[in-house]
Coordinates of C-alpha atoms and ligand atoms in Angstrom, one line a residue:
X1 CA -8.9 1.4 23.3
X2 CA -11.2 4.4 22.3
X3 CA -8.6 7.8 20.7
X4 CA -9.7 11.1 21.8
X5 CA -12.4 12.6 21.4
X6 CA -12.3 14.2 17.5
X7 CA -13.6 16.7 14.8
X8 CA -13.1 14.8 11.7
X9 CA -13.6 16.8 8.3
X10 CA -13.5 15.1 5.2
X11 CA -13.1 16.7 2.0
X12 CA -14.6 15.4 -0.8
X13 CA -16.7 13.8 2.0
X14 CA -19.3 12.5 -1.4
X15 CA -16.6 11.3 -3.2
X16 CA -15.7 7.3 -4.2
X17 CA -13.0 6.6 -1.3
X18 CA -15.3 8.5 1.6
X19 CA -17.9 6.3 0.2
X20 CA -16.4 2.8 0.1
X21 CA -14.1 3.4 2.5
X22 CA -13.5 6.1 5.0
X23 CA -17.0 6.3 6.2
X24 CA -17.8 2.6 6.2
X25 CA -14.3 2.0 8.0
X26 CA -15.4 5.1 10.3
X27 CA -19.0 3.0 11.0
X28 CA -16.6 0.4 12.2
X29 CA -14.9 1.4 14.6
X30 CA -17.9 3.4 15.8
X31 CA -18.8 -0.3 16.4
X32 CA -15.7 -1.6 18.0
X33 CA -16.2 1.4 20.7
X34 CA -13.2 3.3 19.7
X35 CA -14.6 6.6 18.2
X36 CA -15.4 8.6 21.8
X37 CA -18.8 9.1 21.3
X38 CA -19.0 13.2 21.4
X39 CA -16.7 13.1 18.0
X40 CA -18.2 14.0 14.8
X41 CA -17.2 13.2 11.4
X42 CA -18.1 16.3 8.8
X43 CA -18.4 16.1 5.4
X44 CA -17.4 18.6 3.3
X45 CA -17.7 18.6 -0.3
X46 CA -19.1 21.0 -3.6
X47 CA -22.6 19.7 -3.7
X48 CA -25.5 21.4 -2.0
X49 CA -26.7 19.3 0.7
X50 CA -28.0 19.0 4.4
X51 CA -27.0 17.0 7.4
X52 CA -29.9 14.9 7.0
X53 CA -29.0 14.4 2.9
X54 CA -25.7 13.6 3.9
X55 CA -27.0 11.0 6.2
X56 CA -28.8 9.0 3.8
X57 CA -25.9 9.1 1.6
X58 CA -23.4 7.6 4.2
X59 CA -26.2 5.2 5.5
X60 CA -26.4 4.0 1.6
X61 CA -22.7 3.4 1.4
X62 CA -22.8 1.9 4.4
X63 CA -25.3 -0.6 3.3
X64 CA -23.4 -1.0 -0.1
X65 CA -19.7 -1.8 1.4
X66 CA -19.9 -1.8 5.1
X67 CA -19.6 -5.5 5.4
X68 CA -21.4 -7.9 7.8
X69 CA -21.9 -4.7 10.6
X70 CA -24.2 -3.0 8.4
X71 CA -27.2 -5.2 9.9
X72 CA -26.6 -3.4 13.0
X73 CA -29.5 -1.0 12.9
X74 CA -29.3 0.9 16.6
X75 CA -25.1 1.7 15.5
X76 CA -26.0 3.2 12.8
X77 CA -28.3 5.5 13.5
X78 CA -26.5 6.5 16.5
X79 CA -23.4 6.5 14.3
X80 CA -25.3 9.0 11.5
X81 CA -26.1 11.5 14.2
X82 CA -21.9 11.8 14.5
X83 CA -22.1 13.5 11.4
X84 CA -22.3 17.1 9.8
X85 CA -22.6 18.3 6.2
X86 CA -21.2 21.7 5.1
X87 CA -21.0 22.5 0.9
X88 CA -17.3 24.4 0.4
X89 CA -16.0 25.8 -2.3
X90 CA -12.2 24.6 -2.0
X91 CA -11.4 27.5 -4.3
X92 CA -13.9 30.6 -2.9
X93 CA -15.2 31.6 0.1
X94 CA -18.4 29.3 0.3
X95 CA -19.0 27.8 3.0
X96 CA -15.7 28.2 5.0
X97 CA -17.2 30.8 7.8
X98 CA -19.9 27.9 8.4
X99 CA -17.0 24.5 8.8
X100 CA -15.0 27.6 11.0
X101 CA -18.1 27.9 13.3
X102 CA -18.9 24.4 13.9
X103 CA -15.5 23.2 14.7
X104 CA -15.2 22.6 18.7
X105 CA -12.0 23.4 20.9
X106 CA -10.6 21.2 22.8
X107 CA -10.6 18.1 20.3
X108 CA -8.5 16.8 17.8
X109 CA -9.2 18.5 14.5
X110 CA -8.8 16.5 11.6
X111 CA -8.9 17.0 7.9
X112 CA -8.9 14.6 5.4
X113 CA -8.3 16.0 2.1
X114 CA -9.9 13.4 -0.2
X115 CA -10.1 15.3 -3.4
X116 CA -7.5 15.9 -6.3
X117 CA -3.6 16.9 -5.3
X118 CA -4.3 20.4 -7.6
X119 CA -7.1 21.5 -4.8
X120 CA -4.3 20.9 -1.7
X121 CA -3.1 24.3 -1.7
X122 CA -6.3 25.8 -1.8
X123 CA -7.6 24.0 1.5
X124 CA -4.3 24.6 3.2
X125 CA -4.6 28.0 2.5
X126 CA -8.4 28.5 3.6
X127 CA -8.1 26.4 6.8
X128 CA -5.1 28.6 8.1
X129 CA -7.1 31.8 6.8
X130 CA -10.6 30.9 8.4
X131 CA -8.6 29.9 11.6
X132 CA -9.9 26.5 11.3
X133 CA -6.5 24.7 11.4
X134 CA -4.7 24.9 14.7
X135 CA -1.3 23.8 15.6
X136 CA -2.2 20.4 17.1
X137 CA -4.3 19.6 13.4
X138 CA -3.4 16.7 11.5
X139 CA -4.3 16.6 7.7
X140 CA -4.6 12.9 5.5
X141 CA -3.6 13.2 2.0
X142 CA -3.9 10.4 -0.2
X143 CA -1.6 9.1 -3.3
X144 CA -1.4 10.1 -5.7
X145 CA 1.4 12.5 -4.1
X146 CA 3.0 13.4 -7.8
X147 CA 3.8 12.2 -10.5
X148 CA 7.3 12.8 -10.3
X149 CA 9.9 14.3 -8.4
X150 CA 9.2 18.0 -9.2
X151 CA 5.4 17.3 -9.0
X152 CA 5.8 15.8 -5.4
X153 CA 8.7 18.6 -4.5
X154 CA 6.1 21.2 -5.5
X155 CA 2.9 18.9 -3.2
X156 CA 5.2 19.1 -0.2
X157 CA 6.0 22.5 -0.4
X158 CA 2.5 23.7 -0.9
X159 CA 1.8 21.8 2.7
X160 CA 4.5 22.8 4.3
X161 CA 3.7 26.3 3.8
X162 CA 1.1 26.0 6.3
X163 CA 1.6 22.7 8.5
X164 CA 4.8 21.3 9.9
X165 CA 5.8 17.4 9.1
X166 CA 4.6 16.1 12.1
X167 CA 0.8 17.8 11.3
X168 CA 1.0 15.6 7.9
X169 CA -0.2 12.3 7.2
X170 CA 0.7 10.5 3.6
X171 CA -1.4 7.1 3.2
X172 CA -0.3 4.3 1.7
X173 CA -2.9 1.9 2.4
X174 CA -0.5 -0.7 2.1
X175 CA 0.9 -0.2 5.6
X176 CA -2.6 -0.9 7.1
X177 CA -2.7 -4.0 5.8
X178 CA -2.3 -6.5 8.7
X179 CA 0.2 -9.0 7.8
X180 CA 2.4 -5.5 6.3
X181 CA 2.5 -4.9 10.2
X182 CA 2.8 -8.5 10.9
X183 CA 6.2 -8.4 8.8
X184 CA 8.0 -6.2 10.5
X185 CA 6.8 -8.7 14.4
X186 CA 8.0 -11.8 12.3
X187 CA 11.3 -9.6 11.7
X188 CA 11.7 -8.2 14.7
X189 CA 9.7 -10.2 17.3
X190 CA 11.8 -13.6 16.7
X191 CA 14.9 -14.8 17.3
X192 CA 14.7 -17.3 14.4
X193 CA 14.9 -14.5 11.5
X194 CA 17.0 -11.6 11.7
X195 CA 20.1 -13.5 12.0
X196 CA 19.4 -15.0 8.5
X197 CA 18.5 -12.0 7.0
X198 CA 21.1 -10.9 4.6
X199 CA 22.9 -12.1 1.3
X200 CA 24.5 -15.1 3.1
X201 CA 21.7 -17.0 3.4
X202 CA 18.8 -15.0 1.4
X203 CA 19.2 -16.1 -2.2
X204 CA 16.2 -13.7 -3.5
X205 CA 13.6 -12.2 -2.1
X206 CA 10.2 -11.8 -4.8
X207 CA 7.3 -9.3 -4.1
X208 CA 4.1 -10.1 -5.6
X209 CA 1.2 -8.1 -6.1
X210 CA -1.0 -9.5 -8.3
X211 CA -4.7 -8.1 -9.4
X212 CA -7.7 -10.1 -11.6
X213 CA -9.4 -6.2 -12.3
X214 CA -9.0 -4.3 -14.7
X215 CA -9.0 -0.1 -14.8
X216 CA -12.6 -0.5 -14.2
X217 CA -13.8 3.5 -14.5
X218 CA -10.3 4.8 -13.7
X219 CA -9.3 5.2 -17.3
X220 CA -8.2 8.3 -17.6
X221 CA -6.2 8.7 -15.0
X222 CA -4.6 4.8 -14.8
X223 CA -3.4 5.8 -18.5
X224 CA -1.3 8.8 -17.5
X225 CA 0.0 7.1 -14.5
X226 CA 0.1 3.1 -15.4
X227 CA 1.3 0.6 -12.9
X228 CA 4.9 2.0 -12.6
X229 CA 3.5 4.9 -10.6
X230 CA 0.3 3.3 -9.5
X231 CA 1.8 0.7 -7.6
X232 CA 5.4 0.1 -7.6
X233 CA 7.0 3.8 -6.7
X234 CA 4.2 3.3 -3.4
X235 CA 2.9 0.1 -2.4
X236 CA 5.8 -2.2 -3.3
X237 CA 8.5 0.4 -2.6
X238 CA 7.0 0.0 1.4
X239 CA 6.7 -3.5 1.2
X240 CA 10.9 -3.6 -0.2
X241 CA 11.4 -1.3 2.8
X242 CA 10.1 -3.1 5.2
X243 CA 12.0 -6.0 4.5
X244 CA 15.1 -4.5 3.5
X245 CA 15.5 -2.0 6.5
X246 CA 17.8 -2.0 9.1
X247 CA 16.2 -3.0 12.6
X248 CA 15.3 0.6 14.2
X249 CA 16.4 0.7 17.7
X250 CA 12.4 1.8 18.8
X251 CA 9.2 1.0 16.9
X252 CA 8.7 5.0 16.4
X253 CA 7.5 7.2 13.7
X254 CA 11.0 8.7 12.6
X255 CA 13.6 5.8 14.0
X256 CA 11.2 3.4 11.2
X257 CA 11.2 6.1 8.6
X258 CA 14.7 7.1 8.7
X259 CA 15.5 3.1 8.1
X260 CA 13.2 3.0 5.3
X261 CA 14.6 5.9 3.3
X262 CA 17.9 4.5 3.8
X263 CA 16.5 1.4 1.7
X264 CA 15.0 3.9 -1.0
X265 CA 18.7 5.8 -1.2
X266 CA 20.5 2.6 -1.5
X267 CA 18.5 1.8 -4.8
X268 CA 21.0 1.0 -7.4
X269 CA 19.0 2.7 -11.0
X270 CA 17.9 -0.4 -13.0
X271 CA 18.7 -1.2 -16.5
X272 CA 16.2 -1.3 -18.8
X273 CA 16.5 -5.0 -19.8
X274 CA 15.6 -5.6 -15.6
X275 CA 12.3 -4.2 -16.2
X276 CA 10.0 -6.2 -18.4
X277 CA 6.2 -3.8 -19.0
X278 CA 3.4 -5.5 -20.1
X279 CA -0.2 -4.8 -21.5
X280 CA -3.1 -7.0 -21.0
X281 CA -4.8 -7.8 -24.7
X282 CA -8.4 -8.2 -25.9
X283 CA -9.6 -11.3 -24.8
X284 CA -12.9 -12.6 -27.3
X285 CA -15.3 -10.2 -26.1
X286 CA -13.5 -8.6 -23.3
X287 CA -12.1 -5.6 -24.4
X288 CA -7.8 -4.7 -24.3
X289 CA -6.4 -2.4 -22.0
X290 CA -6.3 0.5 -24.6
X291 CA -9.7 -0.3 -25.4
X292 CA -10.6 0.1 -21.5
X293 CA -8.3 3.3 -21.6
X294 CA -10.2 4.4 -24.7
X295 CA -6.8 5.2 -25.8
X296 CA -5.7 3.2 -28.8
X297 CA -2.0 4.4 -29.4
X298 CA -1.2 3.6 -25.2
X299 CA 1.9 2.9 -24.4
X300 CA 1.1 2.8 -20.8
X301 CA 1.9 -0.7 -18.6
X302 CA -0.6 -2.6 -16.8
X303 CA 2.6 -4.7 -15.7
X304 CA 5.5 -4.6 -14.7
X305 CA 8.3 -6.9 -13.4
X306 CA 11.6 -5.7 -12.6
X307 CA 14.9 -7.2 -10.9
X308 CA 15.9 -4.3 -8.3
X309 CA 19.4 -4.2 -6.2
X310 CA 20.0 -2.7 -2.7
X311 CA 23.3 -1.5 -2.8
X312 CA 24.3 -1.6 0.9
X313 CA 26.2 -4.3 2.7
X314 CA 23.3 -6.4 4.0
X315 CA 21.9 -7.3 0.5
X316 CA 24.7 -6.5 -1.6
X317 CA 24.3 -9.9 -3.5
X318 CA 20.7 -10.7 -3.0
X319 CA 18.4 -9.3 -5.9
X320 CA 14.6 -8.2 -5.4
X321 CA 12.3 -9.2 -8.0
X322 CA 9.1 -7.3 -8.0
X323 CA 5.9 -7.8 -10.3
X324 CA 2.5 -6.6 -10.1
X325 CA -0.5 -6.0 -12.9
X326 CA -4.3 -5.9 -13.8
X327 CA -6.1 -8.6 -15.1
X328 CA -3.7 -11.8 -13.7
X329 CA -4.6 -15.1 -13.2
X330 CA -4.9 -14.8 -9.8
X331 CA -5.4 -12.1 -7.0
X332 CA -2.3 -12.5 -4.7
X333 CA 0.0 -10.3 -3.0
X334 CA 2.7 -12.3 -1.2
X335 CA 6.3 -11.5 -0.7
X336 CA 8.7 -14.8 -0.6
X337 CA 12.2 -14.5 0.9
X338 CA 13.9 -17.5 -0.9
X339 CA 16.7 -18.9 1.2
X340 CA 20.0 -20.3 -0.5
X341 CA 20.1 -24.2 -0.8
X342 CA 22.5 -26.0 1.2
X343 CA 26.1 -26.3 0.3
X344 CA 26.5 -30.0 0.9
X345 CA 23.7 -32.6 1.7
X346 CA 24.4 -35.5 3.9
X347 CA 21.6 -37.5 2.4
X348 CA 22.5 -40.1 -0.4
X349 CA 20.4 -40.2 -3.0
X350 CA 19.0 -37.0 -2.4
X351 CA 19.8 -34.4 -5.4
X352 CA 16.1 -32.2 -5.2
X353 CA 17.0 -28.7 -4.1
X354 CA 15.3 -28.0 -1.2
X355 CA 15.0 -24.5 -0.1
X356 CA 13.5 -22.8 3.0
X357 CA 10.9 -20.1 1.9
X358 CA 8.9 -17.8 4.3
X359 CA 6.3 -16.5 2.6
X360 CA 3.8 -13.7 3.7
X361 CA 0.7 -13.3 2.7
X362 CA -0.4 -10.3 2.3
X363 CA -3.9 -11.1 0.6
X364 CA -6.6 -13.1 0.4
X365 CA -6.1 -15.8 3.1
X366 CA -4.0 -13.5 4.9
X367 CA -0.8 -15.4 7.0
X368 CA 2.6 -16.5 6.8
X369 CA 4.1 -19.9 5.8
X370 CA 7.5 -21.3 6.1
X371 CA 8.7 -24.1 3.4
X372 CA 11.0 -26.3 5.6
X373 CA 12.2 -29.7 4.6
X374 CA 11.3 -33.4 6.7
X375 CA 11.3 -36.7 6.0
X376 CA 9.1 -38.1 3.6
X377 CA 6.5 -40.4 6.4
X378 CA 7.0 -43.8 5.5
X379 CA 9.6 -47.2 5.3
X380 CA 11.2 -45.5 2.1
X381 CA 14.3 -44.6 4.0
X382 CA 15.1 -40.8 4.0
X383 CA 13.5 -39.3 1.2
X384 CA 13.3 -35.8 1.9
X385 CA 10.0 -33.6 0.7
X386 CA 8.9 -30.1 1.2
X387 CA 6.2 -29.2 2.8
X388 CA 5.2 -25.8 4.4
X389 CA 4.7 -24.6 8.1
X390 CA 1.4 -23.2 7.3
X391 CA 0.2 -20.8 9.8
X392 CA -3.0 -18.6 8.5
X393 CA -4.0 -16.0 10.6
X394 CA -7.7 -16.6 10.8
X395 CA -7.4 -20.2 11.7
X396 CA -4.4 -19.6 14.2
X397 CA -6.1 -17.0 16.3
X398 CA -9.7 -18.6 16.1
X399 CA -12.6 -16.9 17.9
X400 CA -10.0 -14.7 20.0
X401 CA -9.1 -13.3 16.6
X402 CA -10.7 -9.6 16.4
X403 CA -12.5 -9.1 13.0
X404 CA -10.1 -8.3 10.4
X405 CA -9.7 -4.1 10.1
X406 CA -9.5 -2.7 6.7
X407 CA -6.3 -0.6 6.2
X408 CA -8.2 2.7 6.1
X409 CA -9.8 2.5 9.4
X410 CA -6.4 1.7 11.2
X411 CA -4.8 4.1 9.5
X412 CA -7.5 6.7 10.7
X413 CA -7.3 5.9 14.0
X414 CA -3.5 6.1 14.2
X415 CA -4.1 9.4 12.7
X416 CA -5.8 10.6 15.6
X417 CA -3.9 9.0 18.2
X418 CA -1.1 11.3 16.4
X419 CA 1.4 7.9 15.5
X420 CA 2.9 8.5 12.5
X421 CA 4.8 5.4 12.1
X422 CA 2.7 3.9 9.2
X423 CA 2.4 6.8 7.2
X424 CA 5.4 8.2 4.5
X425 CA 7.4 11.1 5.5
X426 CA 8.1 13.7 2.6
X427 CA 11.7 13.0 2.1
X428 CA 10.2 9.0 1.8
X429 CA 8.3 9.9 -1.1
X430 CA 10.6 12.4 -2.9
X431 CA 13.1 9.3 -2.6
X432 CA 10.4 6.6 -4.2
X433 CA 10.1 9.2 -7.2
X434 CA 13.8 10.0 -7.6
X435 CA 14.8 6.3 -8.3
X436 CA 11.8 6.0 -10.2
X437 CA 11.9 8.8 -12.9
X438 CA 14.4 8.6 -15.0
X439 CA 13.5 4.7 -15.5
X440 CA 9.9 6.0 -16.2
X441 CA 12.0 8.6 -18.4
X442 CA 13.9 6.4 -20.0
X443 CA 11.4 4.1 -21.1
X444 CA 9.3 7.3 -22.5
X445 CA 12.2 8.3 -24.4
X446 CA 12.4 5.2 -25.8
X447 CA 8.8 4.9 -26.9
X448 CA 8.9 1.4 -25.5
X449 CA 5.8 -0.4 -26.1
X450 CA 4.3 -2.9 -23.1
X451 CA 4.2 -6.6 -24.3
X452 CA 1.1 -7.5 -24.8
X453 CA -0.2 -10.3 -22.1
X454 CA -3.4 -12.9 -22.1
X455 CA -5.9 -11.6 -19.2
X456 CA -6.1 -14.5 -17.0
X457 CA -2.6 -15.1 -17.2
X458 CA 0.7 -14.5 -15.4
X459 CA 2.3 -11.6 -17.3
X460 CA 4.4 -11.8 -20.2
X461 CA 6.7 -13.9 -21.3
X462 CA 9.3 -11.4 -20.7
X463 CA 8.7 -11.9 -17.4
X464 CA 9.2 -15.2 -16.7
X465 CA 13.0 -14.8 -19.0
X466 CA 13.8 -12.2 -16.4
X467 CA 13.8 -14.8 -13.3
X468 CA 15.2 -17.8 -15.9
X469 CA 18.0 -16.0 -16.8
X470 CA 18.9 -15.9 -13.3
X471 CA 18.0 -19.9 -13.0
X472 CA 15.0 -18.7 -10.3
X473 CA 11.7 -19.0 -11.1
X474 CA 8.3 -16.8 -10.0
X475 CA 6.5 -18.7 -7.9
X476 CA 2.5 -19.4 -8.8
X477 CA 0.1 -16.8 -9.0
X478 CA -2.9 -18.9 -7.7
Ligands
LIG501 C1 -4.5 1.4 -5.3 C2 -4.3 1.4 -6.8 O1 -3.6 2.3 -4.7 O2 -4.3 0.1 -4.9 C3 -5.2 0.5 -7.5 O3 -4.5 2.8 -7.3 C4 -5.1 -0.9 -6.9 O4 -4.9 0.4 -8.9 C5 -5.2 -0.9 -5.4 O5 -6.1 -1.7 -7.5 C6 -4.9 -2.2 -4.8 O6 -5.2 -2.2 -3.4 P1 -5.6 -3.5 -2.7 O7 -5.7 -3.1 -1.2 O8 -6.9 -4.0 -3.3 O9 -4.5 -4.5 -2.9

């Protein structure tokens, strides 16, 4: 279903994300016939540059990370004449009378502000004072939103001082993801779940995000933040929302986010010895983290595991384990709700613990499988095995599947259709940083070091203790 018909300015329009993915996401659904073909997408960014430089660039990172739709030649060049080039200064006058005069009326104005959190002000400001900005404008900002509580207090009054709540859009790309949304049908769409989905019969729930990179070029910044703040206080905070909420009693914007930040307030603060950091080492020739931070003393995590409580009466007794880090054995991102065994088993014989597991996939091989226990096939009288309900997404919905949509061009559209629903409200994220800071603080205070992990592996050490203790175990990082 095509949105309306848009003016779409992004800032930092030359930067990494416009390049791998706004724009190529953009060329996409330019493809799938759902950008209205009068809308234009306008670059704006510091460098000097022309419409027609600025569609070489885009058709160059659309050839390097567009995916198998770059080979469509006649798209493309219909899809570069959809865009405009304007040099700003974010901080002076330049160039703002000239993006003023070739917005339209009469379309939804956009503005993505894909540049550094310091520069948000500025743009907020200049839109409002060239008139660019109208009432019905949305603006996209991207993590990171703060660093902390104050830094994030401070982001979201520098907004607000020029567009109201509902103007604001706060990605987490996580939410794009399509089994993130698939989650929340699984929950909500069946009868078979919600009724089990509570410390009666949910022994532990485990969130897994697990990454074979390293920091690549993102040093400098990746050593002030770490994965604490990278990952955790965003991207798995909305993935524990979403399976902790309540049910919302509508699929809308504020009904979901007023259910999530009653998951982020109901955080119990976690002791330190629930939170296991780790560091990836040298391994032979491939250099340490603090090597690839360039910063020997680092105390900055890679990893982290932690064991978190929701302190409300659905999950009262049922702990959330959550790990992710760089440089793992595997890349996986999965979250497992681990049911409780059985009290009693009628089976002779039969002393394996067999558990029901429903585990979603969030990445690669995107689906959702559910351990259940049968008979094992055979005269051997009733052995009982495991063995999962598989159901993977691509091979489920065969050729009526539509090609998978990154996370950015989903999000972009829902931007323009004006649904807020998978973005995070303000009081969302100052919430995520207010549980979050004063374990980041205390650990700082500490001067606790990470422990050091083999790349290629599954963490520390640590980090296995911190599920034995409990007698669970992680399951596999593939
Ligand atoms: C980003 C983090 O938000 O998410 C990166 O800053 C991380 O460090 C990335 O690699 C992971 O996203 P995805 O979609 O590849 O799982």
């Amino acid at each position: 279903i095509p949105v309306d018909e848009f003016d779409l300015v992004i800032f930092g329009g030359t930067g990494d994300l416009a390049r791998r993915k706004i724009l190529p996401g953009l060329f996409r659904r330019y493809l799938a016939g759902q950008m209205p073909r009068g809308s234009r997408i306008i670059g704006a960014a510091r460098t000097e540059m022309d419409d027609a430089g600025y569609r070489e660039m885009v058709s160059e990172a659309v050839a390097e990370f567009g995916g198998p739709e770059k080979a469509d030649a006649t798209g493309l060049a219909d899809f570069l004449a959809a865009l405009r080039y304007v040099a700003i200064d974010a901080t002076g006058d330049g160039g703002w009378s000239d993006l003023a005069a070739l917005m339209r009326d009469g379309v939804v104005r956009a503005f993505y502000f894909s540049v550094a959190p310091s520069l948000f002000g500025d743009l907020a400001e200049r839109l409002h004072t060239y008139g660019i900005a109208d009432r019905n404008s949305r603006i996209v900002v991207e993590k990171p939103f703060g660093r902390d509580l104050a830094s994030a207090k401070a982001l979201n009054d520098t907004l607000a001082a020029h567009f109201n709540e509902g103007q604001i859009y706060r990605i987490d790309h996580y939410l794009g993801k399509e089994t993130v949304q698939n989650l929340m049908a699984v929950r909500f769409g069946n009868v078979l779940f919600e009724p089990l989905w509570n410390s009666h019969y949910v022994d532990h729930i485990q969130i897994t995000v697990a990454e074979t990179v390293g920091v690549g070029g993102r040093g400098a910044y990746y050593d002030k933040s770490g994965a604490m703040r990278d990952m955790v206080q965003n991207h798995l905070m909305q993935l524990l929302c979403l399976i902790a909420m309540e049910p919302p009693s509508v699929f809308g914007a504020d009904e979901v986010r007023d259910e999530k930040l009653k998951v982020i307030r109901a955080l119990q603060p976690v002791e330190s010895h629930h939170i296991v950091r780790g560091q990836y080492d040298a391994n032979g020739d491939t250099p340490s983290f603090r090597a690839d931070v360039e910063n020997p003393r680092s105390f900055t995590e890679s990893f982290i595991a932690m064991k978190v409580n929701v302190s409300n009466w659905r999950w009262a007794d049922t702990p959330f384990y959550l790990r992710t880090g760089k440089k793992m054995k595997g890349r996986a991102s999965e979250i497992a709700v681990v049911f409780k065994d059985l009290g009693h088993s009628i089976f002779e014989g039969d002393t394996a613990r067999h558990r029901n597991i429903l585990a979603i996939r969030l990445q690669p091989n995107e689906g959702i499988d559910l351990q259940v226990t049968i008979k094992e096939p055979g005269p051997g009288g009733m052995r009982l095995i495991d063995v999962p309900l598989d159901m993977t997404f691509a091979d489920a919905l065969g050729d009526d599947a539509e090609p998978a949509t990154d996370a950015y061009e989903r999000l972009i559209m829902d931007v323009i259709r004006g649904n807020q629903t998978l973005f995070m409200r303000g009081d969302e994220v100052e919430a995520a940083w207010a549980w979050t800071d004063p374990l980041i603080n205390g650990w700082e205070a500490r001067n606790d070091v990470p422990k050091l992990y083999d790349q290629g592996s599954a963490g520390p050490e640590d980090a296995m203790m911190l599920m034995h203790r409990d007698g669970r175990r992680w399951r596999d990082v593939k």
